């Protein structure tokens, strides 16, 4: 299964969502134009279509119905591989079942397809999820932790959004708990490593996190601006001519104004490093 939450559109969407849920922009922050641009970019993960998802591991046979593979069998196969990408797929399987049992639909998949699930698709999803056990629900975050530690794109951001051991309230209710403190250090370390490697969901997440004091990190304008500049450079590379870059200073001058010239220079150096790695990953030429 392809990685969830990859690509520029997903990075922008994650940043927009986390900005609302965890780190609301300060007064005079991102205007509607930038927020709209990020939100409009949201989509379900490419390559993870509803049809392919529902048929995962099904074994077609001539003139025969597909072999139905249970959720437990799929999770067992994914766990056995030892690959962090497969741990992420296992997390997604369980998470989607939880969402489906709550809403009787898969909103992300429907957004990707531009239509609602058919009755047949819902029946297949219901059949897949019917046997989900409490143990499998409990294993879900363990799969995500393995994926985040293994550097799977998007996993570090979801690890943060889930909160300590799946309890977001712990960040406010027991901030001095050593386990919560250790979780926060792990969450930020994972995001930082991925951001430094030009994984854009992590870059976006850290930019929003450092914009102001929060439950996970304290405000750090130089850090935020460095990640902002990196996103601006990447978007300049990939946006079509005439498209507004939501990370340009027209929208973020208030952040730049908080920094000394020396801090701005350091942020630019950091951003150049991230943008260079992104271009290396994607095979894009460096700008002269």
PDB file of C-alpha atoms in Angstrom:
ATOM      1  CA  UNK A   1       0.000   0.000   0.000  1.00  0.00           C
ATOM      2  CA  UNK A   2       1.290   3.435  -0.845  1.00  0.00           C
ATOM      3  CA  UNK A   3       2.215   5.827   1.910  1.00  0.00           C
ATOM      4  CA  UNK A   4      -0.568   7.913   3.349  1.00  0.00           C
ATOM      5  CA  UNK A   5      -0.323  11.705   3.393  1.00  0.00           C
ATOM      6  CA  UNK A   6       2.430  12.117   0.844  1.00  0.00           C
ATOM      7  CA  UNK A   7       2.797  14.969  -1.618  1.00  0.00           C
ATOM      8  CA  UNK A   8       2.554  18.707  -1.536  1.00  0.00           C
ATOM      9  CA  UNK A   9      -1.233  18.861  -1.331  1.00  0.00           C
ATOM     10  CA  UNK A  10      -1.315  16.676   1.763  1.00  0.00           C
ATOM     11  CA  UNK A  11       1.425  18.749   3.427  1.00  0.00           C
ATOM     12  CA  UNK A  12      -0.613  21.899   3.002  1.00  0.00           C
ATOM     13  CA  UNK A  13      -3.794  20.240   4.207  1.00  0.00           C
ATOM     14  CA  UNK A  14      -2.143  18.826   7.323  1.00  0.00           C
ATOM     15  CA  UNK A  15      -0.695  22.230   8.173  1.00  0.00           C
ATOM     16  CA  UNK A  16      -4.079  23.871   7.787  1.00  0.00           C
ATOM     17  CA  UNK A  17      -5.853  21.310   9.959  1.00  0.00           C
ATOM     18  CA  UNK A  18      -3.241  21.353  12.710  1.00  0.00           C
ATOM     19  CA  UNK A  19      -3.247  25.127  12.707  1.00  0.00           C
ATOM     20  CA  UNK A  20      -6.919  25.084  13.648  1.00  0.00           C
ATOM     21  CA  UNK A  21      -6.832  22.164  16.077  1.00  0.00           C
ATOM     22  CA  UNK A  22      -3.565  22.684  17.932  1.00  0.00           C
ATOM     23  CA  UNK A  23      -1.912  25.952  17.019  1.00  0.00           C
ATOM     24  CA  UNK A  24      -4.371  28.724  16.078  1.00  0.00           C
ATOM     25  CA  UNK A  25      -2.594  31.504  14.194  1.00  0.00           C
ATOM     26  CA  UNK A  26      -1.804  34.619  16.240  1.00  0.00           C
ATOM     27  CA  UNK A  27      -3.620  37.874  15.552  1.00  0.00           C
ATOM     28  CA  UNK A  28      -2.696  39.146  12.131  1.00  0.00           C
ATOM     29  CA  UNK A  29      -1.650  35.647  11.083  1.00  0.00           C
ATOM     30  CA  UNK A  30      -2.391  33.696   7.936  1.00  0.00           C
ATOM     31  CA  UNK A  31      -5.141  35.446   5.978  1.00  0.00           C
ATOM     32  CA  UNK A  32      -8.089  33.687   4.405  1.00  0.00           C
ATOM     33  CA  UNK A  33      -6.300  33.437   1.055  1.00  0.00           C
ATOM     34  CA  UNK A  34      -3.487  31.332   2.424  1.00  0.00           C
ATOM     35  CA  UNK A  35      -5.738  29.174   4.572  1.00  0.00           C
ATOM     36  CA  UNK A  36      -8.059  28.605   1.630  1.00  0.00           C
ATOM     37  CA  UNK A  37      -5.156  27.640  -0.617  1.00  0.00           C
ATOM     38  CA  UNK A  38      -3.953  25.084   1.900  1.00  0.00           C
ATOM     39  CA  UNK A  39      -7.385  23.653   2.569  1.00  0.00           C
ATOM     40  CA  UNK A  40      -8.281  23.457  -1.111  1.00  0.00           C
ATOM     41  CA  UNK A  41      -5.174  21.361  -1.677  1.00  0.00           C
ATOM     42  CA  UNK A  42      -6.425  18.610   0.614  1.00  0.00           C
ATOM     43  CA  UNK A  43      -7.011  15.230  -0.963  1.00  0.00           C
ATOM     44  CA  UNK A  44      -6.950  11.556  -0.131  1.00  0.00           C
ATOM     45  CA  UNK A  45      -3.565   9.893  -0.530  1.00  0.00           C
ATOM     46  CA  UNK A  46      -2.613   9.308  -4.169  1.00  0.00           C
ATOM     47  CA  UNK A  47      -2.486   5.689  -5.184  1.00  0.00           C
ATOM     48  CA  UNK A  48      -4.798   4.635  -2.388  1.00  0.00           C
ATOM     49  CA  UNK A  49      -8.087   4.527  -4.256  1.00  0.00           C
ATOM     50  CA  UNK A  50     -11.186   3.068  -2.686  1.00  0.00           C
ATOM     51  CA  UNK A  51     -11.357   0.252  -5.211  1.00  0.00           C
ATOM     52  CA  UNK A  52      -7.753  -0.815  -4.678  1.00  0.00           C
ATOM     53  CA  UNK A  53      -8.146  -0.480  -0.927  1.00  0.00           C
ATOM     54  CA  UNK A  54     -11.199  -2.709  -0.773  1.00  0.00           C
ATOM     55  CA  UNK A  55      -9.522  -5.363  -2.940  1.00  0.00           C
ATOM     56  CA  UNK A  56      -6.195  -5.458  -1.108  1.00  0.00           C
ATOM     57  CA  UNK A  57      -4.865  -8.997  -0.872  1.00  0.00           C
ATOM     58  CA  UNK A  58      -7.843 -10.366  -2.777  1.00  0.00           C
ATOM     59  CA  UNK A  59      -6.743 -13.202  -5.039  1.00  0.00           C
ATOM     60  CA  UNK A  60      -8.572 -13.144  -8.379  1.00  0.00           C
ATOM     61  CA  UNK A  61      -9.289 -16.448 -10.057  1.00  0.00           C
ATOM     62  CA  UNK A  62     -10.751 -17.108 -13.464  1.00  0.00           C
ATOM     63  CA  UNK A  63     -14.544 -17.408 -13.335  1.00  0.00           C
ATOM     64  CA  UNK A  64     -14.480 -17.277  -9.550  1.00  0.00           C
ATOM     65  CA  UNK A  65     -15.301 -14.702  -6.925  1.00  0.00           C
ATOM     66  CA  UNK A  66     -12.334 -12.969  -5.280  1.00  0.00           C
ATOM     67  CA  UNK A  67     -11.000 -14.625  -2.168  1.00  0.00           C
ATOM     68  CA  UNK A  68     -12.018 -12.521   0.824  1.00  0.00           C
ATOM     69  CA  UNK A  69      -9.122 -11.905   3.196  1.00  0.00           C
ATOM     70  CA  UNK A  70     -10.087 -10.954   6.732  1.00  0.00           C
ATOM     71  CA  UNK A  71      -8.798  -7.949   8.610  1.00  0.00           C
ATOM     72  CA  UNK A  72      -6.879 -10.223  10.960  1.00  0.00           C
ATOM     73  CA  UNK A  73      -5.157 -11.950   8.038  1.00  0.00           C
ATOM     74  CA  UNK A  74      -4.205  -8.654   6.446  1.00  0.00           C
ATOM     75  CA  UNK A  75      -2.808  -7.318   9.694  1.00  0.00           C
ATOM     76  CA  UNK A  76      -0.864 -10.523  10.247  1.00  0.00           C
ATOM     77  CA  UNK A  77       0.720 -10.290   6.788  1.00  0.00           C
ATOM     78  CA  UNK A  78       1.608  -6.652   7.244  1.00  0.00           C
ATOM     79  CA  UNK A  79       3.074  -7.220  10.702  1.00  0.00           C
ATOM     80  CA  UNK A  80       5.137 -10.168   9.521  1.00  0.00           C
ATOM     81  CA  UNK A  81       7.059  -8.101   6.977  1.00  0.00           C
ATOM     82  CA  UNK A  82       8.755  -5.950   9.613  1.00  0.00           C
ATOM     83  CA  UNK A  83       8.638  -2.960   7.261  1.00  0.00           C
ATOM     84  CA  UNK A  84       7.630   0.432   8.678  1.00  0.00           C
ATOM     85  CA  UNK A  85       5.601   1.082   5.521  1.00  0.00           C
ATOM     86  CA  UNK A  86       3.554  -2.022   6.234  1.00  0.00           C
ATOM     87  CA  UNK A  87       3.129  -0.958   9.856  1.00  0.00           C
ATOM     88  CA  UNK A  88       1.683   2.283   8.493  1.00  0.00           C
ATOM     89  CA  UNK A  89      -0.649   0.311   6.233  1.00  0.00           C
ATOM     90  CA  UNK A  90      -1.792  -1.694   9.265  1.00  0.00           C
ATOM     91  CA  UNK A  91      -2.484   1.516  11.176  1.00  0.00           C
ATOM     92  CA  UNK A  92      -4.500   2.814   8.225  1.00  0.00           C
ATOM     93  CA  UNK A  93      -6.552  -0.373   7.966  1.00  0.00           C
ATOM     94  CA  UNK A  94      -7.587  -0.188  11.600  1.00  0.00           C
ATOM     95  CA  UNK A  95      -8.078   3.574  11.578  1.00  0.00           C
ATOM     96  CA  UNK A  96     -10.300   3.371   8.507  1.00  0.00           C
ATOM     97  CA  UNK A  97     -12.371   0.651  10.142  1.00  0.00           C
ATOM     98  CA  UNK A  98     -12.853   2.836  13.218  1.00  0.00           C
ATOM     99  CA  UNK A  99     -13.957   5.732  11.026  1.00  0.00           C
ATOM    100  CA  UNK A 100     -16.248   3.530   8.947  1.00  0.00           C
ATOM    101  CA  UNK A 101     -17.934   1.992  11.977  1.00  0.00           C
ATOM    102  CA  UNK A 102     -18.554   5.473  13.343  1.00  0.00           C
ATOM    103  CA  UNK A 103     -19.689   7.181  10.133  1.00  0.00           C
ATOM    104  CA  UNK A 104     -20.647   4.339   7.753  1.00  0.00           C
ATOM    105  CA  UNK A 105     -18.371   5.926   5.136  1.00  0.00           C
ATOM    106  CA  UNK A 106     -14.737   6.727   4.392  1.00  0.00           C
ATOM    107  CA  UNK A 107     -14.670  10.517   3.916  1.00  0.00           C
ATOM    108  CA  UNK A 108     -11.079  10.653   2.665  1.00  0.00           C
ATOM    109  CA  UNK A 109     -11.711   8.031   0.022  1.00  0.00           C
ATOM    110  CA  UNK A 110     -14.899   9.726  -1.100  1.00  0.00           C
ATOM    111  CA  UNK A 111     -13.065  13.023  -1.432  1.00  0.00           C
ATOM    112  CA  UNK A 112     -10.467  11.378  -3.647  1.00  0.00           C
ATOM    113  CA  UNK A 113     -13.061   9.734  -5.862  1.00  0.00           C
ATOM    114  CA  UNK A 114     -15.399  12.719  -5.975  1.00  0.00           C
ATOM    115  CA  UNK A 115     -18.378  10.559  -5.090  1.00  0.00           C
ATOM    116  CA  UNK A 116     -19.956   8.669  -2.234  1.00  0.00           C
ATOM    117  CA  UNK A 117     -19.245   5.010  -1.635  1.00  0.00           C
ATOM    118  CA  UNK A 118     -21.542   2.626  -3.461  1.00  0.00           C
ATOM    119  CA  UNK A 119     -23.658   0.105  -1.593  1.00  0.00           C
ATOM    120  CA  UNK A 120     -21.298  -2.638  -2.763  1.00  0.00           C
ATOM    121  CA  UNK A 121     -18.246  -0.761  -1.487  1.00  0.00           C
ATOM    122  CA  UNK A 122     -19.902  -0.125   1.849  1.00  0.00           C
ATOM    123  CA  UNK A 123     -20.838  -3.785   2.146  1.00  0.00           C
ATOM    124  CA  UNK A 124     -17.256  -4.828   1.452  1.00  0.00           C
ATOM    125  CA  UNK A 125     -15.915  -2.369   4.022  1.00  0.00           C
ATOM    126  CA  UNK A 126     -18.472  -3.495   6.569  1.00  0.00           C
ATOM    127  CA  UNK A 127     -17.484  -7.105   6.004  1.00  0.00           C
ATOM    128  CA  UNK A 128     -13.798  -6.216   6.418  1.00  0.00           C
ATOM    129  CA  UNK A 129     -14.323  -4.325   9.659  1.00  0.00           C
ATOM    130  CA  UNK A 130     -16.997  -6.492  11.270  1.00  0.00           C
ATOM    131  CA  UNK A 131     -14.481  -8.716  13.002  1.00  0.00           C
ATOM    132  CA  UNK A 132     -12.281  -5.945  14.379  1.00  0.00           C
ATOM    133  CA  UNK A 133     -11.296  -6.714  17.964  1.00  0.00           C
ATOM    134  CA  UNK A 134     -10.432  -4.497  20.907  1.00  0.00           C
ATOM    135  CA  UNK A 135      -6.873  -5.842  20.749  1.00  0.00           C
ATOM    136  CA  UNK A 136      -6.567  -4.663  17.159  1.00  0.00           C
ATOM    137  CA  UNK A 137      -7.839  -1.230  18.178  1.00  0.00           C
ATOM    138  CA  UNK A 138      -5.208  -1.135  20.898  1.00  0.00           C
ATOM    139  CA  UNK A 139      -2.454  -2.220  18.474  1.00  0.00           C
ATOM    140  CA  UNK A 140      -3.269   0.679  16.143  1.00  0.00           C
ATOM    141  CA  UNK A 141      -1.026   3.249  17.837  1.00  0.00           C
ATOM    142  CA  UNK A 142       1.805   0.755  18.082  1.00  0.00           C
ATOM    143  CA  UNK A 143       1.739   0.363  14.311  1.00  0.00           C
ATOM    144  CA  UNK A 144       1.800   4.138  13.925  1.00  0.00           C
ATOM    145  CA  UNK A 145       4.744   4.490  16.306  1.00  0.00           C
ATOM    146  CA  UNK A 146       6.700   1.924  14.288  1.00  0.00           C
ATOM    147  CA  UNK A 147       5.930   3.809  11.086  1.00  0.00           C
ATOM    148  CA  UNK A 148       6.939   7.160  12.583  1.00  0.00           C
ATOM    149  CA  UNK A 149      10.171   5.761  13.958  1.00  0.00           C
ATOM    150  CA  UNK A 150      10.867   4.229  10.554  1.00  0.00           C
ATOM    151  CA  UNK A 151      10.494   7.572   8.786  1.00  0.00           C
ATOM    152  CA  UNK A 152       7.371   6.803   6.763  1.00  0.00           C
ATOM    153  CA  UNK A 153       6.160  10.096   5.226  1.00  0.00           C
ATOM    154  CA  UNK A 154       3.237  11.548   7.142  1.00  0.00           C
ATOM    155  CA  UNK A 155       3.495   9.147  10.089  1.00  0.00           C
ATOM    156  CA  UNK A 156       5.309  11.590  12.375  1.00  0.00           C
ATOM    157  CA  UNK A 157       2.570  14.176  11.907  1.00  0.00           C
ATOM    158  CA  UNK A 158      -0.160  11.642  12.676  1.00  0.00           C
ATOM    159  CA  UNK A 159       1.827  10.455  15.708  1.00  0.00           C
ATOM    160  CA  UNK A 160       1.731  14.026  17.012  1.00  0.00           C
ATOM    161  CA  UNK A 161      -1.944  14.535  16.203  1.00  0.00           C
ATOM    162  CA  UNK A 162      -2.951  11.353  18.062  1.00  0.00           C
ATOM    163  CA  UNK A 163      -1.550  12.736  21.323  1.00  0.00           C
ATOM    164  CA  UNK A 164       0.298  10.828  24.054  1.00  0.00           C
ATOM    165  CA  UNK A 165      -0.781   7.211  23.789  1.00  0.00           C
ATOM    166  CA  UNK A 166      -3.928   8.312  21.984  1.00  0.00           C
ATOM    167  CA  UNK A 167      -4.971  10.754  24.724  1.00  0.00           C
ATOM    168  CA  UNK A 168      -4.704  14.348  23.500  1.00  0.00           C
ATOM    169  CA  UNK A 169      -5.999  15.674  26.808  1.00  0.00           C
ATOM    170  CA  UNK A 170      -2.880  14.365  28.564  1.00  0.00           C
ATOM    171  CA  UNK A 171      -0.899  17.283  27.133  1.00  0.00           C
ATOM    172  CA  UNK A 172      -3.047  19.686  29.169  1.00  0.00           C
ATOM    173  CA  UNK A 173      -4.088  17.543  32.123  1.00  0.00           C
ATOM    174  CA  UNK A 174      -0.736  16.009  33.033  1.00  0.00           C
ATOM    175  CA  UNK A 175       1.982  18.017  31.302  1.00  0.00           C
ATOM    176  CA  UNK A 176       4.591  17.140  33.955  1.00  0.00           C
ATOM    177  CA  UNK A 177       4.052  13.392  33.697  1.00  0.00           C
ATOM    178  CA  UNK A 178       7.443  11.880  32.722  1.00  0.00           C
ATOM    179  CA  UNK A 179       5.718   9.634  30.175  1.00  0.00           C
ATOM    180  CA  UNK A 180       4.029  12.616  28.541  1.00  0.00           C
ATOM    181  CA  UNK A 181       7.303  14.538  28.540  1.00  0.00           C
ATOM    182  CA  UNK A 182       9.068  11.598  26.900  1.00  0.00           C
ATOM    183  CA  UNK A 183       6.294  11.335  24.310  1.00  0.00           C
ATOM    184  CA  UNK A 184       6.658  15.027  23.433  1.00  0.00           C
ATOM    185  CA  UNK A 185      10.424  14.674  22.983  1.00  0.00           C
ATOM    186  CA  UNK A 186       9.894  11.662  20.746  1.00  0.00           C
ATOM    187  CA  UNK A 187       7.200  13.405  18.699  1.00  0.00           C
ATOM    188  CA  UNK A 188       9.321  16.501  18.041  1.00  0.00           C
ATOM    189  CA  UNK A 189      12.483  14.483  17.372  1.00  0.00           C
ATOM    190  CA  UNK A 190      10.666  12.409  14.749  1.00  0.00           C
ATOM    191  CA  UNK A 191       9.198  15.474  13.082  1.00  0.00           C
ATOM    192  CA  UNK A 192      12.524  17.311  13.108  1.00  0.00           C
ATOM    193  CA  UNK A 193      14.388  14.402  11.532  1.00  0.00           C
ATOM    194  CA  UNK A 194      11.752  14.078   8.832  1.00  0.00           C
ATOM    195  CA  UNK A 195      11.603  17.833   8.202  1.00  0.00           C
ATOM    196  CA  UNK A 196      15.379  17.996   7.846  1.00  0.00           C
ATOM    197  CA  UNK A 197      15.040  15.248   5.240  1.00  0.00           C
ATOM    198  CA  UNK A 198      12.509  17.434   3.342  1.00  0.00           C
ATOM    199  CA  UNK A 199       9.400  15.421   4.245  1.00  0.00           C
ATOM    200  CA  UNK A 200       6.872  18.162   3.716  1.00  0.00           C
ATOM    201  CA  UNK A 201       4.124  17.144   6.120  1.00  0.00           C
ATOM    202  CA  UNK A 202       6.670  17.366   8.920  1.00  0.00           C
ATOM    203  CA  UNK A 203       7.971  20.721   7.668  1.00  0.00           C
ATOM    204  CA  UNK A 204       4.418  22.098   7.632  1.00  0.00           C
ATOM    205  CA  UNK A 205       3.580  20.656  11.033  1.00  0.00           C
ATOM    206  CA  UNK A 206       6.669  22.101  12.719  1.00  0.00           C
ATOM    207  CA  UNK A 207       6.147  25.485  11.093  1.00  0.00           C
ATOM    208  CA  UNK A 208       2.659  25.679  12.610  1.00  0.00           C
ATOM    209  CA  UNK A 209       3.816  24.293  15.955  1.00  0.00           C
ATOM    210  CA  UNK A 210       6.542  26.898  16.443  1.00  0.00           C
ATOM    211  CA  UNK A 211       4.317  29.856  15.576  1.00  0.00           C
ATOM    212  CA  UNK A 212       3.136  30.217  19.169  1.00  0.00           C
ATOM    213  CA  UNK A 213       3.239  28.613  22.597  1.00  0.00           C
ATOM    214  CA  UNK A 214       1.401  25.318  22.641  1.00  0.00           C
ATOM    215  CA  UNK A 215       0.997  22.083  24.532  1.00  0.00           C
ATOM    216  CA  UNK A 216       3.921  20.443  22.748  1.00  0.00           C
ATOM    217  CA  UNK A 217       6.474  23.213  22.074  1.00  0.00           C
ATOM    218  CA  UNK A 218       7.011  26.835  22.987  1.00  0.00           C
ATOM    219  CA  UNK A 219       6.931  29.578  20.388  1.00  0.00           C
ATOM    220  CA  UNK A 220      10.132  29.777  18.347  1.00  0.00           C
ATOM    221  CA  UNK A 221       9.795  32.366  15.570  1.00  0.00           C
ATOM    222  CA  UNK A 222      13.208  31.662  13.999  1.00  0.00           C
ATOM    223  CA  UNK A 223      12.385  27.957  13.727  1.00  0.00           C
ATOM    224  CA  UNK A 224       8.946  28.698  12.312  1.00  0.00           C
ATOM    225  CA  UNK A 225      10.353  31.101   9.748  1.00  0.00           C
ATOM    226  CA  UNK A 226      13.002  28.638   8.621  1.00  0.00           C
ATOM    227  CA  UNK A 227      10.361  26.029   7.891  1.00  0.00           C
ATOM    228  CA  UNK A 228       8.171  28.671   6.271  1.00  0.00           C
ATOM    229  CA  UNK A 229      10.969  29.680   3.890  1.00  0.00           C
ATOM    230  CA  UNK A 230      11.578  26.028   3.018  1.00  0.00           C
ATOM    231  CA  UNK A 231       7.913  25.604   2.087  1.00  0.00           C
ATOM    232  CA  UNK A 232       8.001  28.820   0.061  1.00  0.00           C
ATOM    233  CA  UNK A 233      10.985  27.552  -1.926  1.00  0.00           C
ATOM    234  CA  UNK A 234       9.381  24.173  -2.559  1.00  0.00           C
ATOM    235  CA  UNK A 235       6.086  25.722  -3.606  1.00  0.00           C
ATOM    236  CA  UNK A 236       7.897  28.114  -5.929  1.00  0.00           C
ATOM    237  CA  UNK A 237       9.334  25.022  -7.591  1.00  0.00           C
ATOM    238  CA  UNK A 238       6.098  23.117  -8.013  1.00  0.00           C
ATOM    239  CA  UNK A 239       3.326  25.673  -8.422  1.00  0.00           C
ATOM    240  CA  UNK A 240       2.220  26.506 -11.926  1.00  0.00           C
ATOM    241  CA  UNK A 241       2.940  30.035 -13.198  1.00  0.00           C
ATOM    242  CA  UNK A 242       0.421  32.571 -11.951  1.00  0.00           C
ATOM    243  CA  UNK A 243      -0.546  30.491  -8.907  1.00  0.00           C
ATOM    244  CA  UNK A 244      -0.297  32.280  -5.563  1.00  0.00           C
ATOM    245  CA  UNK A 245       2.270  30.867  -3.176  1.00  0.00           C
ATOM    246  CA  UNK A 246       0.549  30.799   0.244  1.00  0.00           C
ATOM    247  CA  UNK A 247       3.915  31.011   2.012  1.00  0.00           C
ATOM    248  CA  UNK A 248       5.166  34.286   0.543  1.00  0.00           C
ATOM    249  CA  UNK A 249       5.931  37.265   2.782  1.00  0.00           C
ATOM    250  CA  UNK A 250       2.808  39.078   1.634  1.00  0.00           C
ATOM    251  CA  UNK A 251       1.012  36.793   4.072  1.00  0.00           C
ATOM    252  CA  UNK A 252       3.774  36.240   6.606  1.00  0.00           C
ATOM    253  CA  UNK A 253       5.519  39.619   6.957  1.00  0.00           C
ATOM    254  CA  UNK A 254       4.454  39.761  10.603  1.00  0.00           C
ATOM    255  CA  UNK A 255       6.568  36.675  11.308  1.00  0.00           C
ATOM    256  CA  UNK A 256       9.588  37.967   9.435  1.00  0.00           C
ATOM    257  CA  UNK A 257       9.360  41.239  11.367  1.00  0.00           C
ATOM    258  CA  UNK A 258       9.860  39.390  14.660  1.00  0.00           C
ATOM    259  CA  UNK A 259      13.341  38.261  13.629  1.00  0.00           C
ATOM    260  CA  UNK A 260      16.685  40.017  13.681  1.00  0.00           C
ATOM    261  CA  UNK A 261      18.708  40.099  10.439  1.00  0.00           C
ATOM    262  CA  UNK A 262      20.952  37.400  11.883  1.00  0.00           C
ATOM    263  CA  UNK A 263      17.977  35.177  12.674  1.00  0.00           C
ATOM    264  CA  UNK A 264      16.585  35.707   9.180  1.00  0.00           C
ATOM    265  CA  UNK A 265      19.924  34.703   7.679  1.00  0.00           C
ATOM    266  CA  UNK A 266      20.035  31.535   9.800  1.00  0.00           C
ATOM    267  CA  UNK A 267      16.469  30.688   8.793  1.00  0.00           C
ATOM    268  CA  UNK A 268      17.386  31.123   5.143  1.00  0.00           C
ATOM    269  CA  UNK A 269      20.343  28.766   5.512  1.00  0.00           C
ATOM    270  CA  UNK A 270      18.100  26.153   7.132  1.00  0.00           C
ATOM    271  CA  UNK A 271      15.482  26.550   4.405  1.00  0.00           C
ATOM    272  CA  UNK A 272      18.034  26.265   1.625  1.00  0.00           C
ATOM    273  CA  UNK A 273      19.184  22.945   3.046  1.00  0.00           C
ATOM    274  CA  UNK A 274      15.669  21.523   3.185  1.00  0.00           C
ATOM    275  CA  UNK A 275      14.774  22.807  -0.286  1.00  0.00           C
ATOM    276  CA  UNK A 276      17.987  21.346  -1.721  1.00  0.00           C
ATOM    277  CA  UNK A 277      17.104  17.929  -0.300  1.00  0.00           C
ATOM    278  CA  UNK A 278      13.604  18.172  -1.737  1.00  0.00           C
ATOM    279  CA  UNK A 279      15.010  18.945  -5.183  1.00  0.00           C
ATOM    280  CA  UNK A 280      17.420  16.069  -4.823  1.00  0.00           C
ATOM    281  CA  UNK A 281      14.601  13.686  -3.920  1.00  0.00           C
ATOM    282  CA  UNK A 282      12.435  14.837  -6.815  1.00  0.00           C
ATOM    283  CA  UNK A 283      15.181  15.302  -9.380  1.00  0.00           C
ATOM    284  CA  UNK A 284      14.473  19.013  -9.782  1.00  0.00           C
ATOM    285  CA  UNK A 285      17.337  21.322 -10.739  1.00  0.00           C
ATOM    286  CA  UNK A 286      18.637  23.770  -8.154  1.00  0.00           C
ATOM    287  CA  UNK A 287      17.732  27.375  -8.737  1.00  0.00           C
ATOM    288  CA  UNK A 288      20.545  29.638  -9.765  1.00  0.00           C
TER     289      UNK A 288
END
